[in-house]
mmCIF file with all atom_site columns, C-alpha atoms in Angstrom:
data_model
loop_
_atom_site.group_PDB
_atom_site.id
_atom_site.type_symbol
_atom_site.label_atom_id
_atom_site.label_alt_id
_atom_site.label_comp_id
_atom_site.label_asym_id
_atom_site.label_entity_id
_atom_site.label_seq_id
_atom_site.pdbx_PDB_ins_code
_atom_site.Cartn_x
_atom_site.Cartn_y
_atom_site.Cartn_z
_atom_site.occupancy
_atom_site.B_iso_or_equiv
_atom_site.pdbx_formal_charge
_atom_site.auth_seq_id
_atom_site.auth_comp_id
_atom_site.auth_asym_id
_atom_site.auth_atom_id
_atom_site.pdbx_PDB_model_num
ATOM 1   C CA . MET A 1 1   ? 8.814   10.023 21.678  1.00 48.00 ? 1   MET A CA 1
ATOM 2   C CA . SER A 1 2   ? 8.865   13.688 20.633  1.00 48.00 ? 2   SER A CA 1
ATOM 3   C CA . ILE A 1 3   ? 5.714   15.359 19.305  1.00 51.00 ? 3   ILE A CA 1
ATOM 4   C CA . ILE A 1 4   ? 5.948   17.573 16.247  1.00 50.00 ? 4   ILE A CA 1
ATOM 5   C CA . LYS A 1 5   ? 3.357   20.312 15.920  1.00 53.00 ? 5   LYS A CA 1
ATOM 6   C CA . LEU A 1 6   ? 2.596   22.029 12.614  1.00 53.00 ? 6   LEU A CA 1
ATOM 7   C CA . ASN A 1 7   ? 0.251   24.948 12.096  1.00 58.00 ? 7   ASN A CA 1
ATOM 8   C CA . ASN A 1 8   ? -1.385  25.824 8.787   1.00 55.00 ? 8   ASN A CA 1
ATOM 9   C CA . ASN A 1 9   ? 1.127   28.551 7.938   1.00 59.00 ? 9   ASN A CA 1
ATOM 10  C CA . GLY A 1 10  ? 4.032   26.243 8.709   1.00 52.00 ? 10  GLY A CA 1
ATOM 11  C CA . VAL A 1 11  ? 2.780   23.572 6.345   1.00 52.00 ? 11  VAL A CA 1
ATOM 12  C CA . LYS A 1 12  ? 1.842   26.066 3.640   1.00 58.00 ? 12  LYS A CA 1
ATOM 13  C CA . ASN A 1 13  ? 5.302   27.614 3.528   1.00 61.00 ? 13  ASN A CA 1
ATOM 14  C CA . ALA A 1 14  ? 7.384   24.495 4.094   1.00 59.00 ? 14  ALA A CA 1
ATOM 15  C CA . THR A 1 15  ? 9.665   23.095 1.400   1.00 62.00 ? 15  THR A CA 1
ATOM 16  C CA . ALA A 1 16  ? 10.891  20.128 3.465   1.00 60.00 ? 16  ALA A CA 1
ATOM 17  C CA . PHE A 1 17  ? 9.574   18.144 6.415   1.00 54.00 ? 17  PHE A CA 1
ATOM 18  C CA . GLY A 1 18  ? 11.863  16.625 8.990   1.00 56.00 ? 18  GLY A CA 1
ATOM 19  C CA . SER A 1 19  ? 12.000  12.973 9.925   1.00 50.00 ? 19  SER A CA 1
ATOM 20  C CA . ILE A 1 20  ? 9.107   11.806 12.096  1.00 49.00 ? 20  ILE A CA 1
ATOM 21  C CA . SER A 1 21  ? 9.809   8.730  14.218  1.00 47.00 ? 21  SER A CA 1
ATOM 22  C CA . SER A 1 22  ? 12.621  7.749  11.821  1.00 51.00 ? 22  SER A CA 1
ATOM 23  C CA . LEU A 1 23  ? 10.208  7.217  8.924   1.00 58.00 ? 23  LEU A CA 1
ATOM 24  C CA . GLY A 1 24  ? 12.177  9.462  6.570   1.00 68.00 ? 24  GLY A CA 1
ATOM 25  C CA . SER A 1 25  ? 11.940  13.022 5.273   1.00 87.00 ? 25  SER A CA 1
ATOM 26  C CA . MET A 1 26  ? 9.756   14.513 2.531   1.00 92.00 ? 26  MET A CA 1
ATOM 27  C CA . THR A 1 27  ? 11.139  17.195 0.201   1.00 93.00 ? 27  THR A CA 1
ATOM 28  C CA . PHE A 1 28  ? 9.068   19.397 -2.114  1.00 94.00 ? 28  PHE A CA 1
ATOM 29  C CA . ILE A 1 29  ? 10.362  19.227 -5.709  1.00 94.00 ? 29  ILE A CA 1
ATOM 30  C CA . LYS A 1 30  ? 7.929   20.965 -8.064  1.00 94.00 ? 30  LYS A CA 1
ATOM 31  C CA . LYS A 1 31  ? 4.347   22.179 -8.526  1.00 96.00 ? 31  LYS A CA 1
ATOM 32  C CA . LEU A 1 32  ? 2.399   22.274 -11.807 1.00 96.00 ? 32  LEU A CA 1
ATOM 33  C CA . THR A 1 33  ? -0.756  24.389 -12.063 1.00 98.00 ? 33  THR A CA 1
ATOM 34  C CA . ALA A 1 34  ? -3.267  23.467 -14.746 1.00 98.00 ? 34  ALA A CA 1
ATOM 35  C CA . SER A 1 35  ? -4.818  26.187 -16.899 1.00 98.00 ? 35  SER A CA 1
ATOM 36  C CA . SER A 1 36  ? -6.695  24.602 -19.804 1.00 97.00 ? 36  SER A CA 1
ATOM 37  C CA . SER A 1 37  ? -3.743  22.187 -20.046 1.00 98.00 ? 37  SER A CA 1
ATOM 38  C CA . ALA A 1 38  ? -3.703  19.281 -22.505 1.00 98.00 ? 38  ALA A CA 1
ATOM 39  C CA . THR A 1 39  ? -1.002  17.543 -20.455 1.00 97.00 ? 39  THR A CA 1
ATOM 40  C CA . LEU A 1 40  ? 0.877   18.081 -17.192 1.00 97.00 ? 40  LEU A CA 1
ATOM 41  C CA . SER A 1 41  ? 4.371   16.585 -17.384 1.00 96.00 ? 41  SER A CA 1
ATOM 42  C CA . PHE A 1 42  ? 7.136   16.127 -14.842 1.00 95.00 ? 42  PHE A CA 1
ATOM 43  C CA . VAL A 1 43  ? 10.030  15.915 -17.288 1.00 92.00 ? 43  VAL A CA 1
ATOM 44  C CA . ASP A 1 44  ? 13.635  14.880 -16.699 1.00 83.00 ? 44  ASP A CA 1
ATOM 45  C CA . GLY A 1 45  ? 15.887  17.915 -16.676 1.00 80.00 ? 45  GLY A CA 1
ATOM 46  C CA . ALA A 1 46  ? 13.050  20.479 -16.728 1.00 72.00 ? 46  ALA A CA 1
ATOM 47  C CA . SER A 1 47  ? 13.748  23.026 -13.962 1.00 74.00 ? 47  SER A CA 1
ATOM 48  C CA . GLY A 1 48  ? 15.589  20.362 -12.005 1.00 71.00 ? 48  GLY A CA 1
ATOM 49  C CA . VAL A 1 49  ? 12.735  17.835 -12.056 1.00 79.00 ? 49  VAL A CA 1
ATOM 50  C CA . THR A 1 50  ? 13.870  14.264 -12.364 1.00 80.00 ? 50  THR A CA 1
ATOM 51  C CA . LEU A 1 51  ? 12.780  10.979 -10.829 1.00 90.00 ? 51  LEU A CA 1
ATOM 52  C CA . ASP A 1 52  ? 16.289  9.778  -10.123 1.00 89.00 ? 52  ASP A CA 1
ATOM 53  C CA . ASN A 1 53  ? 18.104  7.943  -7.346  1.00 89.00 ? 53  ASN A CA 1
ATOM 54  C CA . SER A 1 54  ? 17.943  10.995 -5.062  1.00 90.00 ? 54  SER A CA 1
ATOM 55  C CA . PHE A 1 55  ? 14.851  9.371  -3.540  1.00 94.00 ? 55  PHE A CA 1
ATOM 56  C CA . LYS A 1 56  ? 13.547  5.817  -3.298  1.00 94.00 ? 56  LYS A CA 1
ATOM 57  C CA . GLU A 1 57  ? 9.930   7.001  -3.233  1.00 96.00 ? 57  GLU A CA 1
ATOM 58  C CA . TYR A 1 58  ? 8.121   9.858  -4.962  1.00 97.00 ? 58  TYR A CA 1
ATOM 59  C CA . LEU A 1 59  ? 4.713   11.267 -4.010  1.00 97.00 ? 59  LEU A CA 1
ATOM 60  C CA . PHE A 1 60  ? 2.363   13.209 -6.292  1.00 98.00 ? 60  PHE A CA 1
ATOM 61  C CA . THR A 1 61  ? -0.522  15.100 -4.674  1.00 98.00 ? 61  THR A CA 1
ATOM 62  C CA . PHE A 1 62  ? -3.585  16.261 -6.624  1.00 98.00 ? 62  PHE A CA 1
ATOM 63  C CA . ASN A 1 63  ? -5.548  19.280 -5.426  1.00 98.00 ? 63  ASN A CA 1
ATOM 64  C CA . ASN A 1 64  ? -8.937  20.079 -6.992  1.00 98.00 ? 64  ASN A CA 1
ATOM 65  C CA . ILE A 1 65  ? -8.193  18.739 -10.470 1.00 98.00 ? 65  ILE A CA 1
ATOM 66  C CA . HIS A 1 66  ? -11.067 19.993 -12.637 1.00 98.00 ? 66  HIS A CA 1
ATOM 67  C CA . PRO A 1 67  ? -11.727 18.768 -16.200 1.00 98.00 ? 67  PRO A CA 1
ATOM 68  C CA . ALA A 1 68  ? -12.962 20.957 -19.029 1.00 98.00 ? 68  ALA A CA 1
ATOM 69  C CA . THR A 1 69  ? -15.097 18.064 -20.362 1.00 98.00 ? 69  THR A CA 1
ATOM 70  C CA . ASP A 1 70  ? -17.758 16.136 -18.438 1.00 98.00 ? 70  ASP A CA 1
ATOM 71  C CA . GLY A 1 71  ? -17.396 12.388 -17.857 1.00 97.00 ? 71  GLY A CA 1
ATOM 72  C CA . VAL A 1 72  ? -13.686 12.018 -18.664 1.00 97.00 ? 72  VAL A CA 1
ATOM 73  C CA . HIS A 1 73  ? -10.966 9.946  -16.994 1.00 97.00 ? 73  HIS A CA 1
ATOM 74  C CA . PHE A 1 74  ? -7.893  11.434 -15.305 1.00 98.00 ? 74  PHE A CA 1
ATOM 75  C CA . SER A 1 75  ? -4.848  9.294  -16.096 1.00 98.00 ? 75  SER A CA 1
ATOM 76  C CA . PHE A 1 76  ? -1.056  8.974  -16.084 1.00 98.00 ? 76  PHE A CA 1
ATOM 77  C CA . GLN A 1 77  ? 1.823   7.233  -17.871 1.00 98.00 ? 77  GLN A CA 1
ATOM 78  C CA . GLY A 1 78  ? 5.584   7.070  -17.541 1.00 97.00 ? 78  GLY A CA 1
ATOM 79  C CA . ASN A 1 79  ? 8.515   7.375  -19.890 1.00 96.00 ? 79  ASN A CA 1
ATOM 80  C CA . ALA A 1 80  ? 11.678  5.338  -19.393 1.00 94.00 ? 80  ALA A CA 1
ATOM 81  C CA . SER A 1 81  ? 15.046  7.056  -19.415 1.00 87.00 ? 81  SER A CA 1
ATOM 82  C CA . GLY A 1 82  ? 15.980  7.645  -23.059 1.00 84.00 ? 82  GLY A CA 1
ATOM 83  C CA . GLY A 1 83  ? 12.488  6.621  -24.207 1.00 86.00 ? 83  GLY A CA 1
ATOM 84  C CA . SER A 1 84  ? 10.510  8.325  -26.945 1.00 85.00 ? 84  SER A CA 1
ATOM 85  C CA . GLY A 1 85  ? 6.999   8.420  -25.498 1.00 91.00 ? 85  GLY A CA 1
ATOM 86  C CA . TYR A 1 86  ? 4.646   7.791  -22.595 1.00 96.00 ? 86  TYR A CA 1
ATOM 87  C CA . ASN A 1 87  ? 3.862   4.177  -23.425 1.00 96.00 ? 87  ASN A CA 1
ATOM 88  C CA . GLU A 1 88  ? 5.503   1.972  -20.801 1.00 97.00 ? 88  GLU A CA 1
ATOM 89  C CA . THR A 1 89  ? 4.048   -1.475 -20.069 1.00 97.00 ? 89  THR A CA 1
ATOM 90  C CA . ILE A 1 90  ? 1.725   -1.411 -17.033 1.00 98.00 ? 90  ILE A CA 1
ATOM 91  C CA . THR A 1 91  ? 0.045   -4.139 -15.015 1.00 98.00 ? 91  THR A CA 1
ATOM 92  C CA . SER A 1 92  ? -2.512  -2.750 -12.552 1.00 98.00 ? 92  SER A CA 1
ATOM 93  C CA . THR A 1 93  ? -5.533  -3.471 -10.391 1.00 98.00 ? 93  THR A CA 1
ATOM 94  C CA . VAL A 1 94  ? -8.395  -1.089 -9.540  1.00 98.00 ? 94  VAL A CA 1
ATOM 95  C CA . PHE A 1 95  ? -11.371 -1.022 -7.191  1.00 97.00 ? 95  PHE A CA 1
ATOM 96  C CA . PHE A 1 96  ? -13.599 1.727  -5.830  1.00 96.00 ? 96  PHE A CA 1
ATOM 97  C CA . ALA A 1 97  ? -16.288 2.551  -3.303  1.00 97.00 ? 97  ALA A CA 1
ATOM 98  C CA . GLN A 1 98  ? -19.072 4.933  -4.384  1.00 96.00 ? 98  GLN A CA 1
ATOM 99  C CA . HIS A 1 99  ? -22.115 6.571  -2.798  1.00 97.00 ? 99  HIS A CA 1
ATOM 100 C CA . ARG A 1 100 ? -24.766 8.770  -4.412  1.00 94.00 ? 100 ARG A CA 1
ATOM 101 C CA . GLU A 1 101 ? -25.524 12.180 -2.933  1.00 94.00 ? 101 GLU A CA 1
ATOM 102 C CA . ASP A 1 102 ? -29.225 11.281 -2.579  1.00 94.00 ? 102 ASP A CA 1
ATOM 103 C CA . ASP A 1 103 ? -28.351 7.998  -0.768  1.00 95.00 ? 103 ASP A CA 1
ATOM 104 C CA . SER A 1 104 ? -30.158 5.973  -3.454  1.00 95.00 ? 104 SER A CA 1
ATOM 105 C CA . ALA A 1 105 ? -27.212 3.685  -4.218  1.00 92.00 ? 105 ALA A CA 1
ATOM 106 C CA . SER A 1 106 ? -23.760 2.658  -3.052  1.00 96.00 ? 106 SER A CA 1
ATOM 107 C CA . SER A 1 107 ? -21.310 -0.096 -3.974  1.00 96.00 ? 107 SER A CA 1
ATOM 108 C CA . LEU A 1 108 ? -17.826 -1.533 -3.623  1.00 96.00 ? 108 LEU A CA 1
ATOM 109 C CA . ASP A 1 109 ? -16.548 -2.876 -6.953  1.00 95.00 ? 109 ASP A CA 1
ATOM 110 C CA . TYR A 1 110 ? -13.500 -4.294 -8.691  1.00 97.00 ? 110 TYR A CA 1
ATOM 111 C CA . ARG A 1 111 ? -13.092 -2.504 -12.021 1.00 92.00 ? 111 ARG A CA 1
ATOM 112 C CA . SER A 1 112 ? -11.725 -4.691 -14.815 1.00 94.00 ? 112 SER A CA 1
ATOM 113 C CA . ASP A 1 113 ? -12.444 -1.858 -17.290 1.00 91.00 ? 113 ASP A CA 1
ATOM 114 C CA . ASP A 1 114 ? -9.889  0.348  -15.534 1.00 94.00 ? 114 ASP A CA 1
ATOM 115 C CA . ASP A 1 115 ? -6.995  -2.062 -14.982 1.00 96.00 ? 115 ASP A CA 1
ATOM 116 C CA . GLN A 1 116 ? -4.287  -3.222 -17.392 1.00 97.00 ? 116 GLN A CA 1
ATOM 117 C CA . ALA A 1 117 ? -2.478  -6.517 -18.026 1.00 97.00 ? 117 ALA A CA 1
ATOM 118 C CA . ASN A 1 118 ? 0.815   -5.558 -19.678 1.00 97.00 ? 118 ASN A CA 1
ATOM 119 C CA . GLY A 1 119 ? -0.932  -2.689 -21.438 1.00 97.00 ? 119 GLY A CA 1
ATOM 120 C CA . THR A 1 120 ? 0.653   0.518  -22.678 1.00 97.00 ? 120 THR A CA 1
ATOM 121 C CA . ALA A 1 121 ? -2.312  2.888  -22.379 1.00 97.00 ? 121 ALA A CA 1
ATOM 122 C CA . PHE A 1 122 ? -2.494  5.768  -19.931 1.00 98.00 ? 122 PHE A CA 1
ATOM 123 C CA . GLN A 1 123 ? -3.536  4.334  -16.568 1.00 98.00 ? 123 GLN A CA 1
ATOM 124 C CA . ARG A 1 124 ? -6.828  5.664  -15.222 1.00 97.00 ? 124 ARG A CA 1
ATOM 125 C CA . LEU A 1 125 ? -6.915  7.392  -11.856 1.00 97.00 ? 125 LEU A CA 1
ATOM 126 C CA . SER A 1 126 ? -10.680 8.001  -12.119 1.00 96.00 ? 126 SER A CA 1
ATOM 127 C CA . GLU A 1 127 ? -13.615 7.315  -14.378 1.00 94.00 ? 127 GLU A CA 1
ATOM 128 C CA . SER A 1 128 ? -16.416 9.656  -15.478 1.00 94.00 ? 128 SER A CA 1
ATOM 129 C CA . LEU A 1 129 ? -15.136 12.682 -13.571 1.00 97.00 ? 129 LEU A CA 1
ATOM 130 C CA . GLY A 1 130 ? -17.700 15.489 -13.419 1.00 97.00 ? 130 GLY A CA 1
ATOM 131 C CA . ASN A 1 131 ? -16.962 18.998 -14.681 1.00 97.00 ? 131 ASN A CA 1
ATOM 132 C CA . ALA A 1 132 ? -19.636 21.025 -12.860 1.00 96.00 ? 132 ALA A CA 1
ATOM 133 C CA . ASN A 1 133 ? -18.308 24.106 -11.072 1.00 95.00 ? 133 ASN A CA 1
ATOM 134 C CA . ASP A 1 134 ? -18.245 22.314 -7.704  1.00 95.00 ? 134 ASP A CA 1
ATOM 135 C CA . GLU A 1 135 ? -16.806 18.995 -8.964  1.00 97.00 ? 135 GLU A CA 1
ATOM 136 C CA . SER A 1 136 ? -13.122 18.037 -8.837  1.00 97.00 ? 136 SER A CA 1
ATOM 137 C CA . LEU A 1 137 ? -10.593 15.329 -7.998  1.00 98.00 ? 137 LEU A CA 1
ATOM 138 C CA . SER A 1 138 ? -8.021  15.160 -5.178  1.00 98.00 ? 138 SER A CA 1
ATOM 139 C CA . GLY A 1 139 ? -5.690  12.453 -3.918  1.00 98.00 ? 139 GLY A CA 1
ATOM 140 C CA . THR A 1 140 ? -2.204  10.971 -4.099  1.00 98.00 ? 140 THR A CA 1
ATOM 141 C CA . LEU A 1 141 ? -0.028  8.728  -6.258  1.00 98.00 ? 141 LEU A CA 1
ATOM 142 C CA . GLN A 1 142 ? 3.139   7.073  -4.928  1.00 98.00 ? 142 GLN A CA 1
ATOM 143 C CA . ILE A 1 143 ? 5.864   5.623  -7.171  1.00 98.00 ? 143 ILE A CA 1
ATOM 144 C CA . PHE A 1 144 ? 8.576   3.489  -5.611  1.00 97.00 ? 144 PHE A CA 1
ATOM 145 C CA . ASN A 1 145 ? 12.244  3.415  -6.644  1.00 96.00 ? 145 ASN A CA 1
ATOM 146 C CA . PRO A 1 146 ? 11.682  4.558  -10.257 1.00 96.00 ? 146 PRO A CA 1
ATOM 147 C CA . SER A 1 147 ? 15.438  4.784  -10.909 1.00 95.00 ? 147 SER A CA 1
ATOM 148 C CA . SER A 1 148 ? 16.003  1.068  -10.309 1.00 96.00 ? 148 SER A CA 1
ATOM 149 C CA . SER A 1 149 ? 17.554  -0.879 -13.166 1.00 95.00 ? 149 SER A CA 1
ATOM 150 C CA . VAL A 1 150 ? 16.747  -4.186 -11.433 1.00 97.00 ? 150 VAL A CA 1
ATOM 151 C CA . PHE A 1 151 ? 13.122  -4.148 -10.253 1.00 97.00 ? 151 PHE A CA 1
ATOM 152 C CA . VAL A 1 152 ? 9.785   -3.187 -11.768 1.00 97.00 ? 152 VAL A CA 1
ATOM 153 C CA . LYS A 1 153 ? 8.390   0.162  -10.535 1.00 98.00 ? 153 LYS A CA 1
ATOM 154 C CA . ASN A 1 154 ? 5.476   -0.229 -8.132  1.00 98.00 ? 154 ASN A CA 1
ATOM 155 C CA . PHE A 1 155 ? 2.840   2.478  -7.696  1.00 98.00 ? 155 PHE A CA 1
ATOM 156 C CA . ILE A 1 156 ? -0.165  3.033  -5.408  1.00 98.00 ? 156 ILE A CA 1
ATOM 157 C CA . GLY A 1 157 ? -2.888  5.654  -5.837  1.00 98.00 ? 157 GLY A CA 1
ATOM 158 C CA . THR A 1 158 ? -5.798  6.781  -3.656  1.00 98.00 ? 158 THR A CA 1
ATOM 159 C CA . ILE A 1 159 ? -8.196  9.263  -5.235  1.00 98.00 ? 159 ILE A CA 1
ATOM 160 C CA . ASN A 1 160 ? -11.477 10.903 -4.226  1.00 98.00 ? 160 ASN A CA 1
ATOM 161 C CA . TYR A 1 161 ? -13.550 12.632 -6.886  1.00 97.00 ? 161 TYR A CA 1
ATOM 162 C CA . ILE A 1 162 ? -17.086 13.629 -7.836  1.00 96.00 ? 162 ILE A CA 1
ATOM 163 C CA . HIS A 1 163 ? -18.610 11.432 -10.529 1.00 96.00 ? 163 HIS A CA 1
ATOM 164 C CA . LYS A 1 164 ? -20.602 13.138 -13.271 1.00 95.00 ? 164 LYS A CA 1
ATOM 165 C CA . SER A 1 165 ? -23.790 11.621 -11.777 1.00 94.00 ? 165 SER A CA 1
ATOM 166 C CA . SER A 1 166 ? -23.266 13.297 -8.361  1.00 95.00 ? 166 SER A CA 1
ATOM 167 C CA . ARG A 1 167 ? -21.561 10.492 -6.471  1.00 95.00 ? 167 ARG A CA 1
ATOM 168 C CA . SER A 1 168 ? -18.539 10.396 -4.222  1.00 96.00 ? 168 SER A CA 1
ATOM 169 C CA . TYR A 1 169 ? -15.992 7.924  -5.573  1.00 96.00 ? 169 TYR A CA 1
ATOM 170 C CA . ASN A 1 170 ? -13.012 6.631  -3.599  1.00 97.00 ? 170 ASN A CA 1
ATOM 171 C CA . PHE A 1 171 ? -10.786 5.145  -6.292  1.00 97.00 ? 171 PHE A CA 1
ATOM 172 C CA . TYR A 1 172 ? -7.948  2.763  -5.355  1.00 98.00 ? 172 TYR A CA 1
ATOM 173 C CA . ILE A 1 173 ? -5.273  1.721  -7.814  1.00 97.00 ? 173 ILE A CA 1
ATOM 174 C CA . ALA A 1 174 ? -2.048  -0.261 -7.533  1.00 98.00 ? 174 ALA A CA 1
ATOM 175 C CA . GLY A 1 175 ? 0.310   -1.788 -10.047 1.00 98.00 ? 175 GLY A CA 1
ATOM 176 C CA . TYR A 1 176 ? 3.723   -1.530 -11.620 1.00 98.00 ? 176 TYR A CA 1
ATOM 177 C CA . PHE A 1 177 ? 5.612   -0.382 -14.670 1.00 98.00 ? 177 PHE A CA 1
ATOM 178 C CA . ASN A 1 178 ? 6.749   -3.733 -16.013 1.00 97.00 ? 178 ASN A CA 1
ATOM 179 C CA . THR A 1 179 ? 10.237  -2.654 -17.020 1.00 96.00 ? 179 THR A CA 1
ATOM 180 C CA . GLN A 1 180 ? 13.716  -2.799 -15.543 1.00 96.00 ? 180 GLN A CA 1
ATOM 181 C CA . SER A 1 181 ? 14.587  0.495  -17.242 1.00 96.00 ? 181 SER A CA 1
ATOM 182 C CA . PRO A 1 182 ? 14.539  3.572  -14.981 1.00 96.00 ? 182 PRO A CA 1
ATOM 183 C CA . ILE A 1 183 ? 11.381  5.702  -15.219 1.00 96.00 ? 183 ILE A CA 1
ATOM 184 C CA . ASP A 1 184 ? 12.320  9.391  -15.125 1.00 94.00 ? 184 ASP A CA 1
ATOM 185 C CA . GLU A 1 185 ? 9.255   11.180 -16.547 1.00 95.00 ? 185 GLU A CA 1
ATOM 186 C CA . ILE A 1 186 ? 5.554   11.100 -15.616 1.00 97.00 ? 186 ILE A CA 1
ATOM 187 C CA . GLN A 1 187 ? 2.694   12.714 -17.526 1.00 97.00 ? 187 GLN A CA 1
ATOM 188 C CA . PHE A 1 188 ? -0.916  13.344 -16.454 1.00 98.00 ? 188 PHE A CA 1
ATOM 189 C CA . LYS A 1 189 ? -3.867  14.143 -18.710 1.00 98.00 ? 189 LYS A CA 1
ATOM 190 C CA . MET A 1 190 ? -7.616  13.735 -19.235 1.00 98.00 ? 190 MET A CA 1
ATOM 191 C CA . SER A 1 191 ? -8.889  11.041 -21.596 1.00 97.00 ? 191 SER A CA 1
ATOM 192 C CA . SER A 1 192 ? -10.501 13.831 -23.629 1.00 97.00 ? 192 SER A CA 1
ATOM 193 C CA . GLY A 1 193 ? -10.251 17.596 -23.475 1.00 97.00 ? 193 GLY A CA 1
ATOM 194 C CA . ASN A 1 194 ? -8.073  19.669 -21.180 1.00 98.00 ? 194 ASN A CA 1
ATOM 195 C CA . THR A 1 195 ? -7.454  19.904 -17.464 1.00 98.00 ? 195 THR A CA 1
ATOM 196 C CA . ASP A 1 196 ? -9.211  23.174 -16.732 1.00 98.00 ? 196 ASP A CA 1
ATOM 197 C CA . SER A 1 197 ? -7.604  23.887 -13.333 1.00 98.00 ? 197 SER A CA 1
ATOM 198 C CA . GLY A 1 198 ? -5.956  22.283 -10.312 1.00 98.00 ? 198 GLY A CA 1
ATOM 199 C CA . LYS A 1 199 ? -2.492  21.691 -8.878  1.00 98.00 ? 199 LYS A CA 1
ATOM 200 C CA . ILE A 1 200 ? -0.151  18.699 -8.888  1.00 98.00 ? 200 ILE A CA 1
ATOM 201 C CA . LYS A 1 201 ? 2.792   18.708 -6.489  1.00 97.00 ? 201 LYS A CA 1
ATOM 202 C CA . LEU A 1 202 ? 5.755   16.330 -6.500  1.00 96.00 ? 202 LEU A CA 1
ATOM 203 C CA . TYR A 1 203 ? 7.658   15.343 -3.348  1.00 96.00 ? 203 TYR A CA 1
ATOM 204 C CA . GLY A 1 204 ? 10.617  13.064 -2.833  1.00 95.00 ? 204 GLY A CA 1
ATOM 205 C CA . ILE A 1 205 ? 10.691  10.843 0.251   1.00 94.00 ? 205 ILE A CA 1
ATOM 206 C CA . LYS A 1 206 ? 14.141  9.950  1.535   1.00 86.00 ? 206 LYS A CA 1
ATOM 207 C CA . ASP A 1 207 ? 14.869  6.869  3.652   1.00 79.00 ? 207 ASP A CA 1
ATOM 208 C CA . SER A 1 208 ? 15.757  7.611  7.257   1.00 65.00 ? 208 SER A CA 1
#
């Protein structure tokens, strides 16, 4: 088995990664940088961005997403091809692990307040995100085969963020867009106020 070595400069400047052990290749598509942004949208046809059948899996990465308002929720929704808004039907499940900075409390909890059962709201990727200068959110969201006209569209997210009460939260979410229509647009936003700063990158992952 061959070993692939990457240095920091190589990763920083790369636009595509080769296949590793026949797992498939990952191609950079687009980056959005927040600057007091009400929404961050990956829109069909905008500068070549589209969640089409070019890839069977898409990966969003979040880097130091910082809210303007304290205690808000970072969230996302999709729009079906030809649809008129970000209001697709979602069924999801959420749990998290959390630990206070002062070691006074920790827990592992299922969060019924954050999941949906055929709901159309924006799906939470965090809750009560802090907005202090050193607080932010980072993580990933995967969406599988969004261009399918047969199956629902599964997604999996893993997020780490700083809660407004100085805790580390590891937030796990999984679910699906409960529609057979292709999903070709994804939007991210805070539950209130703007996204002050941070970067979201979109990659396509091609089957080997």
